[in-house]
CSV table of C-alpha atoms and ligand atoms in Angstrom, one decimal:
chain,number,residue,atom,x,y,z
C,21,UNK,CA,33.3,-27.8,-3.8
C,22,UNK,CA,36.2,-29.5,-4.8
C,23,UNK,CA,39.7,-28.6,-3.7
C,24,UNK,CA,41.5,-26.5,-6.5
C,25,UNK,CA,45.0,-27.7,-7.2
C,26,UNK,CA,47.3,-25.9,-9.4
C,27,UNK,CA,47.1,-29.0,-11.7
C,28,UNK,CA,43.4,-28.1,-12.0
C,29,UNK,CA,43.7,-24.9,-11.9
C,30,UNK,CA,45.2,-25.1,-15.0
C,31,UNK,CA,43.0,-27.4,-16.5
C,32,UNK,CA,40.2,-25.1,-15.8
C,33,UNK,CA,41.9,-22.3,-17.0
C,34,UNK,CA,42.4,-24.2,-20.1
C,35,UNK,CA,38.5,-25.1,-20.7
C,36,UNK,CA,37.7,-21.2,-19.7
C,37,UNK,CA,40.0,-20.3,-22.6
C,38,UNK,CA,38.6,-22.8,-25.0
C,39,UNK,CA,34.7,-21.9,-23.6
C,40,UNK,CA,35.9,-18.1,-24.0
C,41,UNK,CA,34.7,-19.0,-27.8
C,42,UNK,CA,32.3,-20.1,-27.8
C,43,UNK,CA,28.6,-18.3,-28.8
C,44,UNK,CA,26.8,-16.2,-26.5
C,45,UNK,CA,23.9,-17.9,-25.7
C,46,UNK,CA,21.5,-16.5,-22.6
C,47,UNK,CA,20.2,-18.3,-20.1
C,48,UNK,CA,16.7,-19.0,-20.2
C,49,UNK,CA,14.9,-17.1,-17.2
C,50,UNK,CA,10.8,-17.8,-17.5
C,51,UNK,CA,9.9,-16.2,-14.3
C,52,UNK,CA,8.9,-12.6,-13.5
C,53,UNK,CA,12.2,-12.3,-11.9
C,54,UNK,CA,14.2,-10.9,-15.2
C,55,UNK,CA,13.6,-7.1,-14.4
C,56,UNK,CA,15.6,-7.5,-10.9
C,57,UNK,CA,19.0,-7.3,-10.5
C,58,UNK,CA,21.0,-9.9,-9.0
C,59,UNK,CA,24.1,-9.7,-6.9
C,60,UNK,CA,27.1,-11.9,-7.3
C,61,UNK,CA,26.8,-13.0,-10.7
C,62,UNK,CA,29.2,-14.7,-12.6
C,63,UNK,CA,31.5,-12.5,-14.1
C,64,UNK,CA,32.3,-13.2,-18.3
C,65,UNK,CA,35.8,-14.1,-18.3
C,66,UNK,CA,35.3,-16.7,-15.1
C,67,UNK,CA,35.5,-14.7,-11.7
C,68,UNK,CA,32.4,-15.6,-9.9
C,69,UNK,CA,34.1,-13.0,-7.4
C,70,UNK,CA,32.1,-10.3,-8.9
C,71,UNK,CA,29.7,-8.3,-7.1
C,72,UNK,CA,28.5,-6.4,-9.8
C,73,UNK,CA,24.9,-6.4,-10.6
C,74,UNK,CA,24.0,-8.1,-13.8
C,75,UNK,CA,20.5,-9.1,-14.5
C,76,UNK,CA,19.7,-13.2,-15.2
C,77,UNK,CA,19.0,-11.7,-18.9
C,78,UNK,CA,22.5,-11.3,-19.5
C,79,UNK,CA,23.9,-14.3,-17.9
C,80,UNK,CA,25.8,-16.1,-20.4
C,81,UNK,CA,25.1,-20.6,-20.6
C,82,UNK,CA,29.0,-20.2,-20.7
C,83,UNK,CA,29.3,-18.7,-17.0
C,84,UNK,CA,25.9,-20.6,-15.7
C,85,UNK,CA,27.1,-21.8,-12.6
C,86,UNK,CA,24.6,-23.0,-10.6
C,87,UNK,CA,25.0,-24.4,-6.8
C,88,UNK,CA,22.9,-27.2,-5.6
C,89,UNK,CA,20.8,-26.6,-2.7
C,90,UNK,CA,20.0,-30.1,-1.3
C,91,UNK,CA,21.1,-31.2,1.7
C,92,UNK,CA,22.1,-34.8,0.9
C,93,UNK,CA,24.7,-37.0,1.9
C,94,UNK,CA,28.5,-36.6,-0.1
C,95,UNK,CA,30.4,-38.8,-0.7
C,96,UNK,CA,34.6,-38.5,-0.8
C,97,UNK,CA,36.2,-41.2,-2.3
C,98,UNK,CA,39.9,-40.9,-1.9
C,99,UNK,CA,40.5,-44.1,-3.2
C,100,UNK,CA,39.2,-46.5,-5.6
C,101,UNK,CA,37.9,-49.5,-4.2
C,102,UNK,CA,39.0,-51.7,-5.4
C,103,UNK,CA,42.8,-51.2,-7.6
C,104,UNK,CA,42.8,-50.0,-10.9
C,105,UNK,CA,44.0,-50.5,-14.7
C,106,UNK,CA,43.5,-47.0,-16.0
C,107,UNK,CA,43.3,-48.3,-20.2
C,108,UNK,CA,43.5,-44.5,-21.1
C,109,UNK,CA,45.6,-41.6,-20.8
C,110,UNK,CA,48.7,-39.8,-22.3
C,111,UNK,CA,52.5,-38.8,-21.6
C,112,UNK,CA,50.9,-35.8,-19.7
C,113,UNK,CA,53.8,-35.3,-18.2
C,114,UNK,CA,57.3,-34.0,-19.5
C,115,UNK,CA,59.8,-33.9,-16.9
C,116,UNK,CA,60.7,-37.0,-14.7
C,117,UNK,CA,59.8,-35.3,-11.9
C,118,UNK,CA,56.5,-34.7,-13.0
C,119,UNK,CA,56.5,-38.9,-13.7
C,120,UNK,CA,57.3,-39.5,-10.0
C,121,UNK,CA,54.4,-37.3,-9.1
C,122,UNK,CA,51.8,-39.1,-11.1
C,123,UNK,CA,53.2,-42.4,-9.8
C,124,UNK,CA,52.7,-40.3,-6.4
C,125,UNK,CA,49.4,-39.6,-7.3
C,126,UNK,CA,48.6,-43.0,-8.6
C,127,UNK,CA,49.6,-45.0,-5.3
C,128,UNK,CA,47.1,-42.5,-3.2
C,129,UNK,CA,44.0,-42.9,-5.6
C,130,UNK,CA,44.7,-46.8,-6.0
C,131,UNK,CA,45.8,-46.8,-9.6
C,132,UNK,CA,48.2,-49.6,-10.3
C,133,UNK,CA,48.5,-49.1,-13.8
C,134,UNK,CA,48.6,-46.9,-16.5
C,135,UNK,CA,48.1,-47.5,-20.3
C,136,UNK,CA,49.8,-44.3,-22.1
C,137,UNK,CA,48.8,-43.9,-25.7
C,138,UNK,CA,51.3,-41.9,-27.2
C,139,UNK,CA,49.8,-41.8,-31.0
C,140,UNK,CA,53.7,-41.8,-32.0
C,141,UNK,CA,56.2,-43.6,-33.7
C,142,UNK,CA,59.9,-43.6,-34.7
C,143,UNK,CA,62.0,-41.4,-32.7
C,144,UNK,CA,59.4,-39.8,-31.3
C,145,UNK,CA,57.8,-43.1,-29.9
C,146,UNK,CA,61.4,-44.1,-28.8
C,147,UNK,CA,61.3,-41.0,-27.0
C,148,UNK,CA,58.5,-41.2,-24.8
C,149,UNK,CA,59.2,-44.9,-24.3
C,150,UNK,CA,62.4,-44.0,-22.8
C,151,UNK,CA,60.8,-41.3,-20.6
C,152,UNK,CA,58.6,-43.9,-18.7
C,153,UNK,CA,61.1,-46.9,-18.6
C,154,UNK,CA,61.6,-46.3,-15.1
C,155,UNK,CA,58.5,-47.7,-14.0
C,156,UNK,CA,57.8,-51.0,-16.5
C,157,UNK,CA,55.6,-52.1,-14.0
C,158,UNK,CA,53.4,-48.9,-13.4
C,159,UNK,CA,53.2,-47.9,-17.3
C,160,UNK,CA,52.9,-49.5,-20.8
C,161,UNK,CA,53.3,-47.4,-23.4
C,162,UNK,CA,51.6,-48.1,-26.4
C,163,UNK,CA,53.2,-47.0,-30.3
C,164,UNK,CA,50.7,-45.2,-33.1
C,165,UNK,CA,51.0,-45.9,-36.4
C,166,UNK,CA,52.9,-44.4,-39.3
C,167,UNK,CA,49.9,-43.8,-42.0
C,168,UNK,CA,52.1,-41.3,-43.9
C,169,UNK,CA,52.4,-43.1,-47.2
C,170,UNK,CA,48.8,-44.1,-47.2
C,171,UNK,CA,48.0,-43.3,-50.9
C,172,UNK,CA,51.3,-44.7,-52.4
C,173,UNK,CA,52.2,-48.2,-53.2
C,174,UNK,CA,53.8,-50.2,-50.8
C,175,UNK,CA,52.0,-48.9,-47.7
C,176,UNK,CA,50.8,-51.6,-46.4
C,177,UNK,CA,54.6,-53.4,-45.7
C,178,UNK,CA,56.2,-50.4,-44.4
C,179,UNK,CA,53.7,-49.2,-41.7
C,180,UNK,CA,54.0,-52.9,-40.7
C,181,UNK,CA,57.9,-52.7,-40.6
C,182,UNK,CA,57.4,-50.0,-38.1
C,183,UNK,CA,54.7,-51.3,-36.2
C,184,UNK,CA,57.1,-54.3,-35.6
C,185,UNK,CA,59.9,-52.1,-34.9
C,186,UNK,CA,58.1,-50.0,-31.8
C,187,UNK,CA,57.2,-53.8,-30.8
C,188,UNK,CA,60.0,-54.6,-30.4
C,189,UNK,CA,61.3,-51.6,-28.8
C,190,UNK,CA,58.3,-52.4,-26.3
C,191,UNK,CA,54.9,-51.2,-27.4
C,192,UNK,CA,52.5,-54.3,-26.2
C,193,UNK,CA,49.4,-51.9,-27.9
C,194,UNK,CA,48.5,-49.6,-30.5
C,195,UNK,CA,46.3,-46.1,-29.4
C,196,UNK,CA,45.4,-43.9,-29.7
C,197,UNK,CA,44.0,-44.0,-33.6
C,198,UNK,CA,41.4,-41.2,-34.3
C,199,UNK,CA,38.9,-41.3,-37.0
C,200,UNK,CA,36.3,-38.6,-36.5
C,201,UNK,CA,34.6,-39.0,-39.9
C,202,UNK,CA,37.7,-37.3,-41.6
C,203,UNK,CA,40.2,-40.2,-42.3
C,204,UNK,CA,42.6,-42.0,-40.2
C,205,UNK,CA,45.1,-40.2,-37.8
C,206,UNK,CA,47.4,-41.2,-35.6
C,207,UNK,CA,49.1,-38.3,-34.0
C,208,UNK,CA,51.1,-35.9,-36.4
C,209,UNK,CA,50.1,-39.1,-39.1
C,210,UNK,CA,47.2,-38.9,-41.1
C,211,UNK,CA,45.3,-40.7,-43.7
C,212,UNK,CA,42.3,-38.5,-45.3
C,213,UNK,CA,39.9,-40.0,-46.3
C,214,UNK,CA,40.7,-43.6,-45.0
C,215,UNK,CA,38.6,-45.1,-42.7
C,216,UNK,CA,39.2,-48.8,-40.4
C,217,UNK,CA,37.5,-50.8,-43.0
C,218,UNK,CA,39.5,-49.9,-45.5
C,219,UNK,CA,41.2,-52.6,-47.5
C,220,UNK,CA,44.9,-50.8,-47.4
C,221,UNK,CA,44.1,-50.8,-43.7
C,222,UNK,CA,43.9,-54.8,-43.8
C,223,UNK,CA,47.8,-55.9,-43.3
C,224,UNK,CA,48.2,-53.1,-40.4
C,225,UNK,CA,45.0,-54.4,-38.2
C,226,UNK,CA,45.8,-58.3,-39.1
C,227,UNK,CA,49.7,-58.4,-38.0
C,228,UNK,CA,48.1,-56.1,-34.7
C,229,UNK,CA,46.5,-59.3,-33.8
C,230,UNK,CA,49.2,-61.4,-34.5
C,231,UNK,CA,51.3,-59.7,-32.4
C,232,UNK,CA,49.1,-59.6,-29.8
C,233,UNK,CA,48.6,-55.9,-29.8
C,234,UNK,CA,44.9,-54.6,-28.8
C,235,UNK,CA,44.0,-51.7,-30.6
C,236,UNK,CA,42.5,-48.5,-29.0
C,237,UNK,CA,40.4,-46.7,-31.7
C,238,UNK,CA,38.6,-43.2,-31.3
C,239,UNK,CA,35.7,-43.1,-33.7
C,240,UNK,CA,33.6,-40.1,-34.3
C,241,UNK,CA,32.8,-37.9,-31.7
C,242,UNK,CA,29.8,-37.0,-29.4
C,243,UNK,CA,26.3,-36.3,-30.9
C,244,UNK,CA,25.8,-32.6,-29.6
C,245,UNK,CA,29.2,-31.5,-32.0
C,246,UNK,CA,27.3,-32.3,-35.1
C,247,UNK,CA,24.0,-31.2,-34.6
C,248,UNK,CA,22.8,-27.3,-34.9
C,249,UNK,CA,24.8,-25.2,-32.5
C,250,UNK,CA,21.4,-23.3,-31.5
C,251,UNK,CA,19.4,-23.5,-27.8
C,252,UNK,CA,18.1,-26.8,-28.6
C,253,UNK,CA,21.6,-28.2,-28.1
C,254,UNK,CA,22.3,-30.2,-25.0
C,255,UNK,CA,26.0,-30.6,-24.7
C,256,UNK,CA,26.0,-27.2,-26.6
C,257,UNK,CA,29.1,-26.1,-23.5
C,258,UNK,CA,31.5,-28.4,-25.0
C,259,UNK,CA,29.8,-29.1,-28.6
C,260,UNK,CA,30.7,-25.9,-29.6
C,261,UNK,CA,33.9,-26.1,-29.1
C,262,UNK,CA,34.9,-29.3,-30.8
C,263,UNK,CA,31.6,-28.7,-33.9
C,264,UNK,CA,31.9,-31.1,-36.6
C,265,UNK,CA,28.5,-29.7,-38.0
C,266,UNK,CA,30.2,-26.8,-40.3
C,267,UNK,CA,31.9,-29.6,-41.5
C,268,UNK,CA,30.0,-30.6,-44.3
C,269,UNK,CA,31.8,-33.9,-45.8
C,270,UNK,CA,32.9,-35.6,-42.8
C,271,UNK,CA,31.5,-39.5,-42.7
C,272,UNK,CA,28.7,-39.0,-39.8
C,273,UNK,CA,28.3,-40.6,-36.3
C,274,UNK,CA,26.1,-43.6,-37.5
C,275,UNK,CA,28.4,-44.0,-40.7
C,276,UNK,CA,31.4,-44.2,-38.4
C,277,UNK,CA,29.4,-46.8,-36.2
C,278,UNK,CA,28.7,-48.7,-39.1
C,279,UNK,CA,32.4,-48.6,-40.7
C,280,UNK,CA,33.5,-49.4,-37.0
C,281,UNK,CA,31.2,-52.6,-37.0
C,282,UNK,CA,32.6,-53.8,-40.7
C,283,UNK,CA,36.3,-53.6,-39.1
C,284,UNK,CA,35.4,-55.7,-36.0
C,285,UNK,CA,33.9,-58.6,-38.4
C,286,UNK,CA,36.8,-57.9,-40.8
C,287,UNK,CA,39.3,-58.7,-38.3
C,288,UNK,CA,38.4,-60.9,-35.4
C,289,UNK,CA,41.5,-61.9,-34.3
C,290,UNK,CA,42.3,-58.2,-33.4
C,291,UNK,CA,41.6,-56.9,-30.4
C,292,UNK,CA,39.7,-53.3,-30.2
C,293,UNK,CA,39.2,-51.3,-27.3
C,294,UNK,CA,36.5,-48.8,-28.5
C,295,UNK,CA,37.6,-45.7,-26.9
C,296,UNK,CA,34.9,-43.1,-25.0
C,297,UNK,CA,32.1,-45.7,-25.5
C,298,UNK,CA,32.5,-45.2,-29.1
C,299,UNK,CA,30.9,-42.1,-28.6
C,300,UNK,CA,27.6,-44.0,-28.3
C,301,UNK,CA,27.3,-42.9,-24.9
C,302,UNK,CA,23.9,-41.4,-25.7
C,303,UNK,CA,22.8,-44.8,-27.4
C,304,UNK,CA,24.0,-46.9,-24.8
C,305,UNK,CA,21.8,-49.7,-26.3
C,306,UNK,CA,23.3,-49.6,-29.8
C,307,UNK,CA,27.0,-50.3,-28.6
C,308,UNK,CA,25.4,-53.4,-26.4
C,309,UNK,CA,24.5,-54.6,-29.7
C,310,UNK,CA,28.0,-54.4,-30.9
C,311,UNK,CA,29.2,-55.9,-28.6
C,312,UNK,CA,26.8,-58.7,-28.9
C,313,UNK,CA,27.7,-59.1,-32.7
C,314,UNK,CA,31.4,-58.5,-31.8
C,315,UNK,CA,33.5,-60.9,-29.1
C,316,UNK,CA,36.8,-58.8,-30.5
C,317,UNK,CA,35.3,-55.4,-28.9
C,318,UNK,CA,35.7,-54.0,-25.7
C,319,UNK,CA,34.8,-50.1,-24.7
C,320,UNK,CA,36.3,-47.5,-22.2
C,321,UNK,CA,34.6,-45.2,-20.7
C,322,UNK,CA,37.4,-42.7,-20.6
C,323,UNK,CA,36.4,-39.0,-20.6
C,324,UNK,CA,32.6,-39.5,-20.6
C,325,UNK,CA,31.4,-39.4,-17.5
C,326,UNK,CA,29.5,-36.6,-17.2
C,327,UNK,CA,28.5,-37.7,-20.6
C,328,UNK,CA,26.8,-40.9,-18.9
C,329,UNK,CA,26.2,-39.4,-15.0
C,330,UNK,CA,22.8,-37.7,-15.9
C,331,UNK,CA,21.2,-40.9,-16.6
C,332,UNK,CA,22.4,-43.2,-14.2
C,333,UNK,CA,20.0,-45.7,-13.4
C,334,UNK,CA,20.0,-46.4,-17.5
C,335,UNK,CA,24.1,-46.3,-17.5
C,336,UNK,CA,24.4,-48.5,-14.5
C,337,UNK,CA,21.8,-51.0,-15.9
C,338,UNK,CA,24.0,-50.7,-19.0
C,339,UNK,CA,27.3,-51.3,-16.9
C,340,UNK,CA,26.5,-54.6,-14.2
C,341,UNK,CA,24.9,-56.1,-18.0
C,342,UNK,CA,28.5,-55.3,-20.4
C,343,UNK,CA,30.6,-55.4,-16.8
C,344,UNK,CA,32.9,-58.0,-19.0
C,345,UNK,CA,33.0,-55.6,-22.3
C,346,UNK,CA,33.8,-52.1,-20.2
C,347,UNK,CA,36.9,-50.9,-18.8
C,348,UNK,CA,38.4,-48.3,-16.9
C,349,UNK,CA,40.1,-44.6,-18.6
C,350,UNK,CA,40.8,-41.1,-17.9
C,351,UNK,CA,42.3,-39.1,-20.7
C,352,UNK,CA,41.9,-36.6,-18.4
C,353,UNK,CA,45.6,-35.5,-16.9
C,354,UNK,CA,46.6,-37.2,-14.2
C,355,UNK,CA,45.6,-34.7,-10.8
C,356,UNK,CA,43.5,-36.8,-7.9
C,357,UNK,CA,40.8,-34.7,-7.9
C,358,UNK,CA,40.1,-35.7,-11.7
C,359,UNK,CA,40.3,-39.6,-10.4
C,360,UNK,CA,38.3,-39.1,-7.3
C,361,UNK,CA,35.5,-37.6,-9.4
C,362,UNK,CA,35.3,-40.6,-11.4
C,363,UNK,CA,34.9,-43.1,-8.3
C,364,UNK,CA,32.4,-40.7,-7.1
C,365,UNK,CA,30.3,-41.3,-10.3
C,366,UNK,CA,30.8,-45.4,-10.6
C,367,UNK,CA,30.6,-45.9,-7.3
C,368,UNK,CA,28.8,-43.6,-4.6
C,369,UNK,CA,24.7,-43.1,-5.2
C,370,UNK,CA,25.3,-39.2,-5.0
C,371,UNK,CA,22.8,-37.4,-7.0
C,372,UNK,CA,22.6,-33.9,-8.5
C,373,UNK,CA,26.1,-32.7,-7.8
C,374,UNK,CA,28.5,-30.3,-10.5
C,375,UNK,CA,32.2,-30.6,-11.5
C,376,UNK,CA,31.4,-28.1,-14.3
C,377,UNK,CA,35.0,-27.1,-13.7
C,378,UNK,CA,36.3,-30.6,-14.4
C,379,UNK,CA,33.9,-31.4,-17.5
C,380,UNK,CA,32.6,-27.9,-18.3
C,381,UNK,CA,28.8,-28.7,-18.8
C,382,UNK,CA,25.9,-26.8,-17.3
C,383,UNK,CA,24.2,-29.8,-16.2
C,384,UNK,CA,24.4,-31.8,-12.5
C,385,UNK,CA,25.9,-35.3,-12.2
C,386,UNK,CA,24.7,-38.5,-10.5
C,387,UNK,CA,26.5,-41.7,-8.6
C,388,UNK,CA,26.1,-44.9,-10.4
C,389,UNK,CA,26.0,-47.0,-7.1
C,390,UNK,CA,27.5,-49.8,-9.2
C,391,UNK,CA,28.3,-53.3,-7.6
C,392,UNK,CA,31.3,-54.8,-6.2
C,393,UNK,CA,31.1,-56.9,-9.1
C,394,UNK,CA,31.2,-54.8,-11.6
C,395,UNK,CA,33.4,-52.1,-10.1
C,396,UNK,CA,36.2,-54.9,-10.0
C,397,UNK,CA,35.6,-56.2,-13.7
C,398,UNK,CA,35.7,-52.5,-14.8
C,399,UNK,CA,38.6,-51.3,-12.7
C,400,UNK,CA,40.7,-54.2,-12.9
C,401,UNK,CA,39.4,-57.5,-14.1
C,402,UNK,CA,39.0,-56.8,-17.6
C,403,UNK,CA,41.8,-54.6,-18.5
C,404,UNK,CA,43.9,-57.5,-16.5
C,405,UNK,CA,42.0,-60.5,-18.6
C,406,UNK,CA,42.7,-58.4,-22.2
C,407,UNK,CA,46.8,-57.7,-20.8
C,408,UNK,CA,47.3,-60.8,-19.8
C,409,UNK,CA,46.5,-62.9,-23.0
C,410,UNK,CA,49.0,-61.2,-25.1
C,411,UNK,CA,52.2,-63.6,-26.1
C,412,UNK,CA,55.2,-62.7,-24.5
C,413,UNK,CA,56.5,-63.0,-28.0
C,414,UNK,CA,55.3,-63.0,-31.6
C,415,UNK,CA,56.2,-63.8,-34.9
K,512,LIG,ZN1,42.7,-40.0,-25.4
């Protein structure tokens, strides 16, 4: 059981709200055990305090919270092996105070480094950039881009005015820029209907690699949100909640894979970190192939981990063979007990364990066990390589 903070407290809190929505699906009992009442049951609305009796028919998938009974070894990693880049996460925080705290926070997990993708730009990029000067060495902040304007002419040469002018400010990288099938976005900014590979796109991505700014790009989203939201679902927890299937004229995954592969030829002297795997988390195999067709791709694995932990012998053969492609994210806040979950999945060989308050599926987790190796590349080593080759100055 992992120690609540208030910080994930209110996290879960947050994910009971959001799961509050979702469909009332029961559990499936097969055994002759459905006529008898059960004791302690999870109560709807999240207090597994309850003592009332409530019969397994009843039990909602949304308050299935099952314990494991094995008694095998845990593992409790306070601290990441080896130290850490972490390529993915947001200005979570709005106060200072709250910033010395995740720099707290960072120095006892073993994070070094934080890459916040603020999505914004103008004043509002200015803003946040100010916020986390205090720490240049513990923080990049990375500028969106200003797609307002997308279907007018002259486009092209004013987002790249801007993009030049949060360069210069400080932005070394460009993230976090969604396309879930709809169009472009990039925060508040939004482009329906234009995808990467479109040609008014072309001056934005090329003067990114000029400047030496890598490019963190969200496309689509995971496979469960657009299949049918019925009992055959697997992620159906979370794929409810964020459902792209009642959304009839969205581009799909394998379109957004595709349109995704045409920008990475299209512009090879960019550099794009594919964020969440590219969502192809449950076609590990496919994104190998991109990155085999693709030396201007990398991936992180932000925000998919219990996306990847129930098949870990396939995702760690899929990690020690891409160890120089991968790199490490949250996107997740910034409380230890969200890091330490993460090094418990790359690194211990723990098997069948939950954090269904931390990722809010019904399913158990298991440790990767991956090498030394691979946990440096991944935690450091890449995300250091990928920094490191941007000019101090462009043109
Ligand atoms: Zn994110």
């Amino acid at each position: 059981m992992q120690t609540k903070n208030e910080a994930n407290r209110r996290l879960f809190l947050k994910w009971a709200n959001l799961v509050g929505l979702a469909a009332c699906f029961p559990v499936a009992i097969e055994s002759g055990l459905t006529q008898t009442p059960v004791t302690d049951a999870v109560h709807p609305g999240g207090s597994s305090q309850s003592k009332q009796f409530r019969s397994p028919e009843t039990i909602l998938l949304k308050n299935y919270r099952p314990k494991s009974i094995y008694k095998i070894p845990i593992t409790e990693i306070d601290k990441a092996k080896y130290p850490i880049i972490d390529m993915h996460s947001h200005p979570y925080p709005k106060t200072a105070q709250q910033i010395d705290e995740w720099i707290k926070n960072m120095d006892e997990v073993g994070v070094q480094k934080t890459v916040i993708l603020t999505m914004a730009t103008g004043t509002e990029f200015d803003d946040v950039y100010r916020k986390y000067s205090k720490y240049p060495d513990r923080f990049e902040v990375w500028c969106g881009l200003g797609l307002s304007g997308y279907d007018k002419p002259g486009f092209g040469p004013a987002a790249v005015k801007e993009l030049e002018r949060c360069r210069q400010v400080g932005a070394r990288g460009v993230g976090e820029i969604h396309d879930k099938g709809e169009g472009l976005r990039s925060g508040k900014s939004k482009a329906p209907g234009m995808h990467p590979d479109d040609p008014r796109m072309d001056a934005l991505w090329e003067r990114c690699g000029e400047l030496g700014m890598p490019v963190s790009l969200h496309v689509a989203d995971p496979i469960w949100m657009y299949q049918k939201m019925d009992n055959t679902n697997d992620g159906l927890m979370n794929a409810y909640q964020w459902r792209l299937d009642n959304k009839p004229n969205i581009v799909s995954l394998p379109g957004m894979i595709d349109i995704f592969d045409h920008t990475l030829a299209r512009h090879r002297n960019t550099t794009f970190i594919a964020c969440h795997f590219a969502n192809l988390d449950y076609d590990l195999t496919r994104l190998g192939e991109m990155f085999e067709r693709n030396p201007n791709l990398y991936a992180d694995i932000s925000a998919r981990y219990a996306e990847t932990a129930p098949i870990p012998r396939f995702a760690a053969k899929f990690y020690e063979k891409y160890a120089d492609r991968l790199v490490y994210g949250t996107d997740m806040g910034f409380d230890k007990p969200m890091y330490r979950v993460t090094f418990r999945i790359l690194e211990s060989f723990d098997e069948h364990f939950y954090e269904t308050e931390q990722f809010n599926y019904h399913w158990s987790l298991n440790g990767f066990g991956l090498s030394g190796d691979t946990l440096k590349k991944v935690y450091h080593g890449n995300a250091a390589r990928l920094l490191a080759a941007r000019p101090d100055h462009a043109g």
